[in-house]
């Protein structure tokens, strides 16, 4: 028998006649629904008003100060920040969310009237960390307000008694984002992005049941210049078609030793290079964890780096974002900016590079303020105390439950999920070797795909992309 379906259209507005036809129970149900909907709408309006009031507060504060940037001098500096990015959507500002580190940094810079706008600030960032990733050494270059005229900015007084940039910013930044120090620059073209010649990432993880020696052996295969297309996420749609990068150092290092149980020792994977590809570090750590678990041999790294023999990336899971940290950055003592070509040099820079077009030393020592740095340390200690307390409580619970488990189920296998949680994705019951898994599309196929869609246009003389996020 054919079923007839009728769609009940909802009335936009109830009339008095419609309501009179409803029973008492139906009216009660209707009132409950309306009240629940009103509460939901009130919560939404309250949240929107809070954001609006916050923005209005910033506007009123700016109007009240009536700051005239045309009457003040500027100086070009580096600013160093650390941030815990676990609850943020990455470093770089995004159109669809304000939950980024960069959003709050610029909000703070404008609120304390150190810059007029991002567009006019000559801004560059050292690294672009992804969602959930933290940094101990994020650096930006920027033109910022100074209380000294240009001719006095590089004398002892002009550096020692300059505005306390860090303290001004930290007063209005979220507690997990802190400005640590600043460094004066003698010319306006020095870039935190292009003049950084080494970036160090660290990925922290517990020992668990991992074979650390096997992971160390595999990490050594990464050192040198390689094509990392099988150890990153190919971002061909945004024009990245070259995946050759040079890694100077890669190793597994003991960070914290647990005296009672070596399974709780904390290590970190250290990765030092100049430029990085999208998800490069997390892809590498994902494979290293498989090696540490004994599922893969260390030589699988060599297989993945052999793009001629293995042009297509096998499907595997990324390592978790939380343990990743942009830990350190090294900068050129002279800018890589070429005054002759009015652009940044393409060749790799080093700390002792000699540039005939620019002999002037530009990078000064980092400037620290005792009171400001002390407050930063105190703030971080407070967060460490709370986090360590939580960790200690969970550790006590684990010890107690493990004792019960061993006593009640002496023949059961040991539970070890310390490293498994760091591998994202669904874990299959029967492990399949990496090189026998289903493969992703080749680089050539991806280029052809986006070319047909007119997303990219590839020339034969394309140069290496400067992408640096992990």
Tab-separated table of C-alpha atoms in Angstrom:
chain	number	residue	atom	x	y	z
A	1	UNK	CA	0.000	0.000	0.000
A	2	UNK	CA	1.398	3.396	-0.977
A	3	UNK	CA	1.938	5.740	1.954
A	4	UNK	CA	0.863	9.348	1.734
A	5	UNK	CA	3.037	11.782	3.636
A	6	UNK	CA	1.648	15.123	4.720
A	7	UNK	CA	3.884	17.954	5.761
A	8	UNK	CA	2.591	20.015	8.627
A	9	UNK	CA	3.528	23.620	8.043
A	10	UNK	CA	4.364	25.589	11.146
A	11	UNK	CA	2.375	28.742	11.712
A	12	UNK	CA	4.511	31.854	11.925
A	13	UNK	CA	2.165	33.366	14.496
A	14	UNK	CA	-0.527	31.887	16.738
A	15	UNK	CA	-3.943	33.484	16.586
A	16	UNK	CA	-6.409	33.699	19.455
A	17	UNK	CA	-8.657	31.227	17.653
A	18	UNK	CA	-5.826	28.688	17.245
A	19	UNK	CA	-4.915	28.843	20.921
A	20	UNK	CA	-8.539	28.403	22.027
A	21	UNK	CA	-8.681	25.113	20.136
A	22	UNK	CA	-5.739	23.661	22.126
A	23	UNK	CA	-6.318	21.504	25.201
A	24	UNK	CA	-5.013	22.404	28.637
A	25	UNK	CA	-2.151	19.879	28.314
A	26	UNK	CA	-1.223	21.257	24.888
A	27	UNK	CA	-1.204	24.804	26.226
A	28	UNK	CA	1.041	23.783	29.142
A	29	UNK	CA	3.458	22.067	26.739
A	30	UNK	CA	3.468	25.124	24.505
A	31	UNK	CA	4.276	27.428	27.433
A	32	UNK	CA	7.161	25.170	28.532
A	33	UNK	CA	8.594	25.206	24.991
A	34	UNK	CA	8.316	28.998	24.768
A	35	UNK	CA	10.028	29.500	28.138
A	36	UNK	CA	12.887	27.142	27.170
A	37	UNK	CA	13.290	28.981	23.873
A	38	UNK	CA	13.322	32.346	25.685
A	39	UNK	CA	16.080	31.171	28.017
A	40	UNK	CA	18.135	30.020	25.038
A	41	UNK	CA	17.674	33.359	23.280
A	42	UNK	CA	18.594	35.286	26.450
A	43	UNK	CA	21.843	33.337	26.740
A	44	UNK	CA	22.720	34.073	23.116
A	45	UNK	CA	21.894	37.782	23.501
A	46	UNK	CA	23.886	37.984	26.751
A	47	UNK	CA	26.941	36.494	25.035
A	48	UNK	CA	26.626	38.849	22.064
A	49	UNK	CA	26.204	41.856	24.356
A	50	UNK	CA	29.292	40.858	26.339
A	51	UNK	CA	31.388	40.799	23.170
A	52	UNK	CA	29.880	44.095	22.016
A	53	UNK	CA	30.459	45.766	25.391
A	54	UNK	CA	34.056	44.556	25.357
A	55	UNK	CA	34.601	46.092	21.927
A	56	UNK	CA	32.804	49.283	22.967
A	57	UNK	CA	34.974	49.417	26.055
A	58	UNK	CA	38.070	49.313	23.909
A	59	UNK	CA	36.613	52.014	21.640
A	60	UNK	CA	35.664	54.230	24.623
A	61	UNK	CA	39.094	53.731	26.116
A	62	UNK	CA	40.722	54.746	22.840
A	63	UNK	CA	38.408	57.741	22.430
A	64	UNK	CA	38.994	58.794	26.021
A	65	UNK	CA	42.736	58.800	25.524
A	66	UNK	CA	42.332	60.523	22.148
A	67	UNK	CA	45.777	59.309	21.204
A	68	UNK	CA	47.343	61.070	18.227
A	69	UNK	CA	49.850	58.724	16.581
A	70	UNK	CA	51.010	61.459	14.212
A	71	UNK	CA	52.669	63.216	17.148
A	72	UNK	CA	54.683	60.226	18.381
A	73	UNK	CA	57.777	58.474	17.064
A	74	UNK	CA	58.032	54.769	16.254
A	75	UNK	CA	60.779	52.199	16.390
A	76	UNK	CA	61.164	48.785	14.744
A	77	UNK	CA	61.550	45.989	17.287
A	78	UNK	CA	61.224	42.272	17.884
A	79	UNK	CA	58.727	41.129	20.529
A	80	UNK	CA	59.041	37.681	22.065
A	81	UNK	CA	55.976	35.844	23.407
A	82	UNK	CA	55.185	32.509	24.948
A	83	UNK	CA	51.699	31.019	24.890
A	84	UNK	CA	49.891	27.827	25.829
A	85	UNK	CA	47.845	27.179	22.718
A	86	UNK	CA	45.851	24.153	23.894
A	87	UNK	CA	42.516	25.966	23.912
A	88	UNK	CA	43.096	28.200	20.885
A	89	UNK	CA	42.429	27.744	17.164
A	90	UNK	CA	46.051	28.355	16.220
A	91	UNK	CA	48.335	31.383	16.137
A	92	UNK	CA	47.259	33.157	12.939
A	93	UNK	CA	44.127	35.328	12.932
A	94	UNK	CA	41.087	33.820	11.171
A	95	UNK	CA	37.931	35.332	9.733
A	96	UNK	CA	35.476	32.932	11.384
A	97	UNK	CA	36.813	32.997	14.962
A	98	UNK	CA	38.515	35.273	17.486
A	99	UNK	CA	40.008	32.306	19.341
A	100	UNK	CA	43.543	32.808	18.013
A	101	UNK	CA	46.763	33.978	19.639
A	102	UNK	CA	47.336	36.657	17.005
A	103	UNK	CA	43.888	38.155	17.578
A	104	UNK	CA	44.604	38.725	21.271
A	105	UNK	CA	48.117	40.062	20.627
A	106	UNK	CA	46.816	42.723	18.232
A	107	UNK	CA	43.883	43.465	20.490
A	108	UNK	CA	46.384	44.158	23.285
A	109	UNK	CA	48.722	46.200	21.047
A	110	UNK	CA	45.911	48.527	19.959
A	111	UNK	CA	44.277	48.710	23.382
A	112	UNK	CA	47.429	50.099	25.033
A	113	UNK	CA	48.036	52.358	22.012
A	114	UNK	CA	51.359	50.849	20.992
A	115	UNK	CA	50.206	50.591	17.364
A	116	UNK	CA	47.457	52.279	15.400
A	117	UNK	CA	46.509	49.228	13.309
A	118	UNK	CA	47.905	45.938	12.080
A	119	UNK	CA	47.975	47.185	8.488
A	120	UNK	CA	50.249	50.127	9.340
A	121	UNK	CA	52.523	48.270	11.770
A	122	UNK	CA	55.039	46.595	9.380
A	123	UNK	CA	54.246	43.254	11.017
A	124	UNK	CA	55.864	39.836	10.466
A	125	UNK	CA	55.568	36.672	12.574
A	126	UNK	CA	58.295	34.084	13.047
A	127	UNK	CA	56.083	30.974	12.995
A	128	UNK	CA	52.488	30.040	12.330
A	129	UNK	CA	51.546	27.322	14.797
A	130	UNK	CA	48.405	25.259	14.242
A	131	UNK	CA	45.383	24.662	16.461
A	132	UNK	CA	46.336	23.375	19.923
A	133	UNK	CA	50.073	24.010	19.458
A	134	UNK	CA	52.015	26.081	22.017
A	135	UNK	CA	55.144	28.198	21.798
A	136	UNK	CA	57.942	29.165	24.147
A	137	UNK	CA	59.676	31.385	21.575
A	138	UNK	CA	57.228	33.075	19.225
A	139	UNK	CA	58.707	36.301	17.850
A	140	UNK	CA	57.143	39.105	15.860
A	141	UNK	CA	58.741	42.119	14.174
A	142	UNK	CA	56.707	45.306	14.304
A	143	UNK	CA	56.816	49.116	14.235
A	144	UNK	CA	55.793	50.288	17.675
A	145	UNK	CA	55.378	53.550	19.570
A	146	UNK	CA	58.443	54.938	21.337
A	147	UNK	CA	58.809	57.726	23.879
A	148	UNK	CA	62.218	58.706	22.460
A	149	UNK	CA	63.039	60.543	19.228
A	150	UNK	CA	64.738	58.436	16.547
A	151	UNK	CA	68.226	59.834	17.251
A	152	UNK	CA	68.028	58.727	20.916
A	153	UNK	CA	66.421	55.299	20.501
A	154	UNK	CA	69.665	53.289	20.375
A	155	UNK	CA	71.623	55.009	23.112
A	156	UNK	CA	71.747	53.400	26.565
A	157	UNK	CA	68.994	55.609	27.969
A	158	UNK	CA	66.790	55.066	24.911
A	159	UNK	CA	66.857	51.310	25.490
A	160	UNK	CA	66.965	51.130	29.283
A	161	UNK	CA	64.217	53.710	29.886
A	162	UNK	CA	61.977	52.883	26.934
A	163	UNK	CA	58.321	52.065	27.428
A	164	UNK	CA	57.911	48.755	29.257
A	165	UNK	CA	56.309	47.017	26.298
A	166	UNK	CA	56.007	43.640	28.001
A	167	UNK	CA	54.334	44.913	31.141
A	168	UNK	CA	51.915	47.081	29.155
A	169	UNK	CA	50.844	44.129	27.014
A	170	UNK	CA	50.691	41.561	29.803
A	171	UNK	CA	48.195	43.674	31.716
A	172	UNK	CA	45.587	43.137	29.005
A	173	UNK	CA	46.624	39.771	27.482
A	174	UNK	CA	44.998	36.462	28.548
A	175	UNK	CA	46.950	34.716	31.311
A	176	UNK	CA	48.212	31.976	28.959
A	177	UNK	CA	49.779	34.533	26.574
A	178	UNK	CA	52.747	36.534	27.852
A	179	UNK	CA	55.257	38.959	26.345
A	180	UNK	CA	58.717	38.056	27.649
A	181	UNK	CA	61.172	40.553	26.116
A	182	UNK	CA	61.879	42.888	23.212
A	183	UNK	CA	64.879	43.724	21.039
A	184	UNK	CA	65.574	47.016	19.200
A	185	UNK	CA	66.345	46.862	15.456
A	186	UNK	CA	68.315	49.574	13.645
A	187	UNK	CA	66.600	49.359	10.251
A	188	UNK	CA	62.886	48.921	9.444
A	189	UNK	CA	63.211	45.943	7.084
A	190	UNK	CA	64.310	43.295	9.578
A	191	UNK	CA	61.742	40.484	9.488
A	192	UNK	CA	60.916	37.961	12.196
A	193	UNK	CA	59.881	35.596	9.418
A	194	UNK	CA	62.581	35.918	6.768
A	195	UNK	CA	65.512	36.650	9.109
A	196	UNK	CA	64.929	33.591	11.298
A	197	UNK	CA	67.415	30.962	10.095
A	198	UNK	CA	66.644	28.152	12.597
A	199	UNK	CA	63.436	27.033	14.269
A	200	UNK	CA	63.343	24.341	16.939
A	201	UNK	CA	60.210	22.326	17.671
A	202	UNK	CA	59.826	19.938	20.585
A	203	UNK	CA	57.164	17.268	20.923
A	204	UNK	CA	56.748	15.933	24.478
A	205	UNK	CA	55.578	12.386	25.255
A	206	UNK	CA	55.775	9.755	28.062
A	207	UNK	CA	57.922	6.654	27.663
A	208	UNK	CA	55.119	4.150	28.254
A	209	UNK	CA	56.003	0.973	26.372
A	210	UNK	CA	57.874	2.803	23.603
A	211	UNK	CA	61.251	1.619	22.307
A	212	UNK	CA	63.183	4.881	22.630
A	213	UNK	CA	66.345	3.532	20.941
A	214	UNK	CA	64.385	2.507	17.845
A	215	UNK	CA	62.816	5.970	17.696
A	216	UNK	CA	66.251	7.599	17.991
A	217	UNK	CA	67.574	5.466	15.149
A	218	UNK	CA	64.625	6.443	12.956
A	219	UNK	CA	64.995	10.144	13.821
A	220	UNK	CA	68.572	10.179	12.509
A	221	UNK	CA	67.322	9.274	9.024
A	222	UNK	CA	65.502	12.622	8.920
A	223	UNK	CA	68.689	14.712	9.132
A	224	UNK	CA	69.705	16.288	5.829
A	225	UNK	CA	67.879	17.579	2.779
A	226	UNK	CA	64.891	15.434	1.767
A	227	UNK	CA	61.552	15.547	-0.002
A	228	UNK	CA	59.013	15.343	2.842
A	229	UNK	CA	55.836	14.968	0.766
A	230	UNK	CA	55.104	11.635	2.501
A	231	UNK	CA	55.698	13.160	5.949
A	232	UNK	CA	53.420	16.193	5.832
A	233	UNK	CA	49.997	17.274	4.657
A	234	UNK	CA	50.285	18.473	1.052
A	235	UNK	CA	48.753	21.934	0.753
A	236	UNK	CA	48.689	22.016	-3.052
A	237	UNK	CA	45.432	23.982	-3.106
A	238	UNK	CA	47.295	26.954	-1.596
A	239	UNK	CA	50.161	26.737	-4.075
A	240	UNK	CA	52.658	24.571	-2.157
A	241	UNK	CA	54.141	22.209	-4.753
A	242	UNK	CA	57.720	21.822	-3.485
A	243	UNK	CA	58.327	19.718	-0.383
A	244	UNK	CA	62.117	19.680	-0.104
A	245	UNK	CA	63.340	20.809	3.313
A	246	UNK	CA	66.629	20.609	5.184
A	247	UNK	CA	66.681	19.261	8.750
A	248	UNK	CA	69.810	20.050	10.751
A	249	UNK	CA	69.093	17.972	13.860
A	250	UNK	CA	66.517	15.387	14.943
A	251	UNK	CA	66.736	13.412	18.179
A	252	UNK	CA	64.817	11.922	21.129
A	253	UNK	CA	65.845	13.513	24.455
A	254	UNK	CA	64.970	12.673	28.083
A	255	UNK	CA	63.214	15.646	29.683
A	256	UNK	CA	61.995	14.398	33.108
A	257	UNK	CA	62.899	11.147	34.863
A	258	UNK	CA	60.354	9.465	37.115
A	259	UNK	CA	62.095	7.808	40.066
A	260	UNK	CA	59.274	5.404	40.917
A	261	UNK	CA	58.257	4.161	37.466
A	262	UNK	CA	60.281	4.597	34.239
A	263	UNK	CA	57.100	4.273	32.190
A	264	UNK	CA	56.266	7.808	33.332
A	265	UNK	CA	59.587	9.253	32.143
A	266	UNK	CA	58.939	12.205	29.828
A	267	UNK	CA	60.889	12.567	26.573
A	268	UNK	CA	60.731	15.042	23.738
A	269	UNK	CA	61.405	14.738	20.041
A	270	UNK	CA	63.581	17.713	19.008
A	271	UNK	CA	63.429	18.866	15.422
A	272	UNK	CA	65.675	21.706	14.167
A	273	UNK	CA	65.387	23.257	10.719
A	274	UNK	CA	64.748	26.504	8.917
A	275	UNK	CA	61.335	26.032	7.298
A	276	UNK	CA	58.555	23.509	7.827
A	277	UNK	CA	55.616	22.098	5.931
A	278	UNK	CA	51.999	21.831	7.033
A	279	UNK	CA	51.723	19.204	9.818
A	280	UNK	CA	55.294	18.051	9.073
A	281	UNK	CA	56.346	17.544	12.701
A	282	UNK	CA	53.086	15.868	13.724
A	283	UNK	CA	53.256	13.474	10.747
A	284	UNK	CA	56.832	12.546	11.627
A	285	UNK	CA	55.989	12.009	15.300
A	286	UNK	CA	52.997	9.898	14.287
A	287	UNK	CA	55.324	7.523	12.383
A	288	UNK	CA	57.922	7.591	15.183
A	289	UNK	CA	55.270	6.501	17.689
A	290	UNK	CA	54.404	3.533	15.449
A	291	UNK	CA	58.101	2.652	15.408
A	292	UNK	CA	58.358	3.023	19.189
A	293	UNK	CA	55.385	0.672	19.623
A	294	UNK	CA	57.176	-1.954	17.535
A	295	UNK	CA	54.644	-1.797	14.705
A	296	UNK	CA	57.177	-0.458	12.219
A	297	UNK	CA	60.918	-0.744	11.687
A	298	UNK	CA	63.073	2.425	11.855
A	299	UNK	CA	63.850	1.963	8.152
A	300	UNK	CA	60.258	2.930	7.283
A	301	UNK	CA	61.428	6.550	7.551
A	302	UNK	CA	63.875	5.910	4.690
A	303	UNK	CA	61.067	4.323	2.679
A	304	UNK	CA	58.853	7.370	3.177
A	305	UNK	CA	61.670	9.737	2.188
A	306	UNK	CA	62.246	7.740	-1.017
A	307	UNK	CA	59.637	9.568	-3.099
A	308	UNK	CA	60.845	8.026	-6.348
A	309	UNK	CA	60.135	4.522	-5.096
A	310	UNK	CA	57.112	5.613	-3.020
A	311	UNK	CA	55.511	8.646	-4.699
A	312	UNK	CA	52.207	8.337	-2.810
A	313	UNK	CA	51.810	8.866	0.932
A	314	UNK	CA	50.298	5.920	2.845
A	315	UNK	CA	47.359	6.759	5.073
A	316	UNK	CA	48.269	7.158	8.763
A	317	UNK	CA	47.197	9.252	11.733
A	318	UNK	CA	48.672	12.540	12.889
A	319	UNK	CA	50.202	12.849	16.335
A	320	UNK	CA	48.149	14.864	18.838
A	321	UNK	CA	48.577	18.654	18.715
A	322	UNK	CA	48.840	19.410	22.466
A	323	UNK	CA	52.445	18.211	23.096
A	324	UNK	CA	53.930	20.287	20.234
A	325	UNK	CA	55.887	23.430	21.069
A	326	UNK	CA	57.755	26.024	18.988
A	327	UNK	CA	60.622	25.991	21.453
A	328	UNK	CA	63.400	28.195	20.070
A	329	UNK	CA	64.333	30.473	17.158
A	330	UNK	CA	67.682	31.804	15.929
A	331	UNK	CA	67.956	35.064	14.036
A	332	UNK	CA	70.459	36.537	11.577
A	333	UNK	CA	72.651	39.322	12.901
A	334	UNK	CA	71.973	41.127	9.616
A	335	UNK	CA	68.791	41.351	7.613
A	336	UNK	CA	68.272	39.143	4.563
A	337	UNK	CA	66.560	42.090	2.896
A	338	UNK	CA	68.327	43.129	-0.318
A	339	UNK	CA	68.228	46.841	-0.966
A	340	UNK	CA	69.271	46.360	-4.586
A	341	UNK	CA	66.334	44.098	-5.489
A	342	UNK	CA	64.007	45.518	-2.798
A	343	UNK	CA	63.090	41.983	-1.718
A	344	UNK	CA	64.168	39.224	0.636
A	345	UNK	CA	66.906	36.871	-0.548
A	346	UNK	CA	65.888	33.374	-1.567
A	347	UNK	CA	69.079	31.636	-0.484
A	348	UNK	CA	69.376	30.225	3.005
A	349	UNK	CA	70.847	32.640	5.517
A	350	UNK	CA	73.117	31.849	8.449
A	351	UNK	CA	74.201	33.707	11.510
A	352	UNK	CA	77.505	34.854	10.011
A	353	UNK	CA	76.199	35.734	6.531
A	354	UNK	CA	77.928	38.621	4.753
A	355	UNK	CA	75.663	40.880	2.702
A	356	UNK	CA	77.550	43.394	0.584
A	357	UNK	CA	74.432	45.573	0.303
A	358	UNK	CA	73.959	45.751	4.057
A	359	UNK	CA	76.902	45.627	6.468
A	360	UNK	CA	75.120	47.283	9.371
A	361	UNK	CA	74.481	45.096	12.407
A	362	UNK	CA	70.772	45.308	13.145
A	363	UNK	CA	69.953	42.841	15.921
A	364	UNK	CA	70.615	43.983	19.485
A	365	UNK	CA	70.435	41.910	22.652
A	366	UNK	CA	67.035	41.078	24.088
A	367	UNK	CA	65.855	43.619	26.654
A	368	UNK	CA	64.424	42.266	29.908
A	369	UNK	CA	62.748	44.212	32.694
A	370	UNK	CA	63.230	42.712	36.160
A	371	UNK	CA	59.748	43.498	37.449
A	372	UNK	CA	58.005	42.492	34.227
A	373	UNK	CA	59.915	39.210	33.868
A	374	UNK	CA	59.283	38.431	37.538
A	375	UNK	CA	55.542	38.780	37.002
A	376	UNK	CA	55.684	36.524	33.936
A	377	UNK	CA	57.478	33.849	35.955
A	378	UNK	CA	54.992	34.221	38.806
A	379	UNK	CA	52.035	33.881	36.415
A	380	UNK	CA	53.516	30.751	34.832
A	381	UNK	CA	54.283	29.278	38.261
A	382	UNK	CA	50.639	29.693	39.214
A	383	UNK	CA	49.481	27.792	36.140
A	384	UNK	CA	52.166	25.138	36.651
A	385	UNK	CA	51.045	24.662	40.271
A	386	UNK	CA	47.446	24.046	39.270
A	387	UNK	CA	48.407	21.719	36.401
A	388	UNK	CA	50.880	19.755	38.529
A	389	UNK	CA	48.307	19.385	41.294
A	390	UNK	CA	45.840	17.916	38.808
A	391	UNK	CA	48.539	15.598	37.450
A	392	UNK	CA	49.492	14.419	40.952
A	393	UNK	CA	45.871	13.666	41.802
A	394	UNK	CA	45.451	11.606	38.631
A	395	UNK	CA	48.737	9.820	39.299
A	396	UNK	CA	47.548	8.782	42.770
A	397	UNK	CA	44.308	7.493	41.281
A	398	UNK	CA	46.261	5.517	38.670
A	399	UNK	CA	48.521	3.937	41.280
A	400	UNK	CA	45.563	2.870	43.409
A	401	UNK	CA	43.564	1.481	40.482
A	402	UNK	CA	46.590	-0.357	39.057
A	403	UNK	CA	47.129	-2.096	42.414
A	404	UNK	CA	43.495	-3.214	42.466
A	405	UNK	CA	43.682	-4.384	38.849
A	406	UNK	CA	46.796	-6.503	39.437
A	407	UNK	CA	45.307	-8.015	42.596
A	408	UNK	CA	41.911	-8.857	41.104
A	409	UNK	CA	43.088	-9.892	37.636
A	410	UNK	CA	46.640	-11.266	38.026
A	411	UNK	CA	46.617	-13.066	34.661
A	412	UNK	CA	45.447	-10.110	32.609
A	413	UNK	CA	47.760	-8.187	30.301
A	414	UNK	CA	49.192	-4.876	31.434
A	415	UNK	CA	47.300	-1.710	30.504
A	416	UNK	CA	49.459	0.883	28.730
A	417	UNK	CA	47.680	3.716	26.955
A	418	UNK	CA	50.310	6.395	27.580
A	419	UNK	CA	51.478	6.634	23.970
A	420	UNK	CA	48.317	5.410	22.212
A	421	UNK	CA	46.387	8.547	23.128
A	422	UNK	CA	48.914	10.662	21.226
A	423	UNK	CA	47.979	9.018	17.918
A	424	UNK	CA	44.773	10.505	16.563
A	425	UNK	CA	42.218	8.538	14.591
A	426	UNK	CA	40.594	5.157	15.125
A	427	UNK	CA	42.953	2.334	16.102
A	428	UNK	CA	42.374	-0.803	14.031
A	429	UNK	CA	42.184	-4.198	15.714
A	430	UNK	CA	44.674	-5.789	13.299
A	431	UNK	CA	47.654	-3.592	12.521
A	432	UNK	CA	48.532	-3.093	8.863
A	433	UNK	CA	52.062	-2.067	7.868
A	434	UNK	CA	52.426	1.489	6.590
A	435	UNK	CA	53.835	0.685	3.173
A	436	UNK	CA	51.021	-1.783	2.424
A	437	UNK	CA	48.208	0.608	3.328
A	438	UNK	CA	45.958	2.470	0.952
A	439	UNK	CA	47.816	5.374	-0.624
A	440	UNK	CA	46.837	9.006	-0.981
A	441	UNK	CA	46.931	10.796	-4.308
A	442	UNK	CA	50.330	11.569	-5.794
A	443	UNK	CA	51.649	15.127	-5.919
A	444	UNK	CA	51.253	15.166	-9.700
A	445	UNK	CA	47.587	14.169	-9.424
A	446	UNK	CA	46.931	16.864	-6.829
A	447	UNK	CA	48.595	19.499	-9.020
A	448	UNK	CA	46.538	18.399	-12.017
A	449	UNK	CA	43.352	18.431	-9.916
A	450	UNK	CA	43.778	21.997	-8.663
A	451	UNK	CA	45.018	23.197	-12.053
A	452	UNK	CA	41.825	21.999	-13.720
A	453	UNK	CA	39.821	23.848	-11.072
A	454	UNK	CA	41.926	26.933	-11.828
A	455	UNK	CA	42.947	27.114	-8.174
A	456	UNK	CA	46.633	27.130	-9.091
A	457	UNK	CA	48.788	27.762	-12.124
A	458	UNK	CA	52.147	25.976	-12.027
A	459	UNK	CA	55.149	27.116	-14.001
A	460	UNK	CA	58.279	25.049	-14.675
A	461	UNK	CA	60.458	27.502	-12.794
A	462	UNK	CA	58.470	27.561	-9.536
A	463	UNK	CA	60.609	28.295	-6.474
A	464	UNK	CA	60.518	26.694	-3.073
A	465	UNK	CA	57.697	27.809	-0.880
A	466	UNK	CA	58.503	29.536	2.390
A	467	UNK	CA	55.808	27.882	4.491
A	468	UNK	CA	57.003	27.366	8.052
A	469	UNK	CA	54.108	26.006	10.096
A	470	UNK	CA	54.399	22.432	11.436
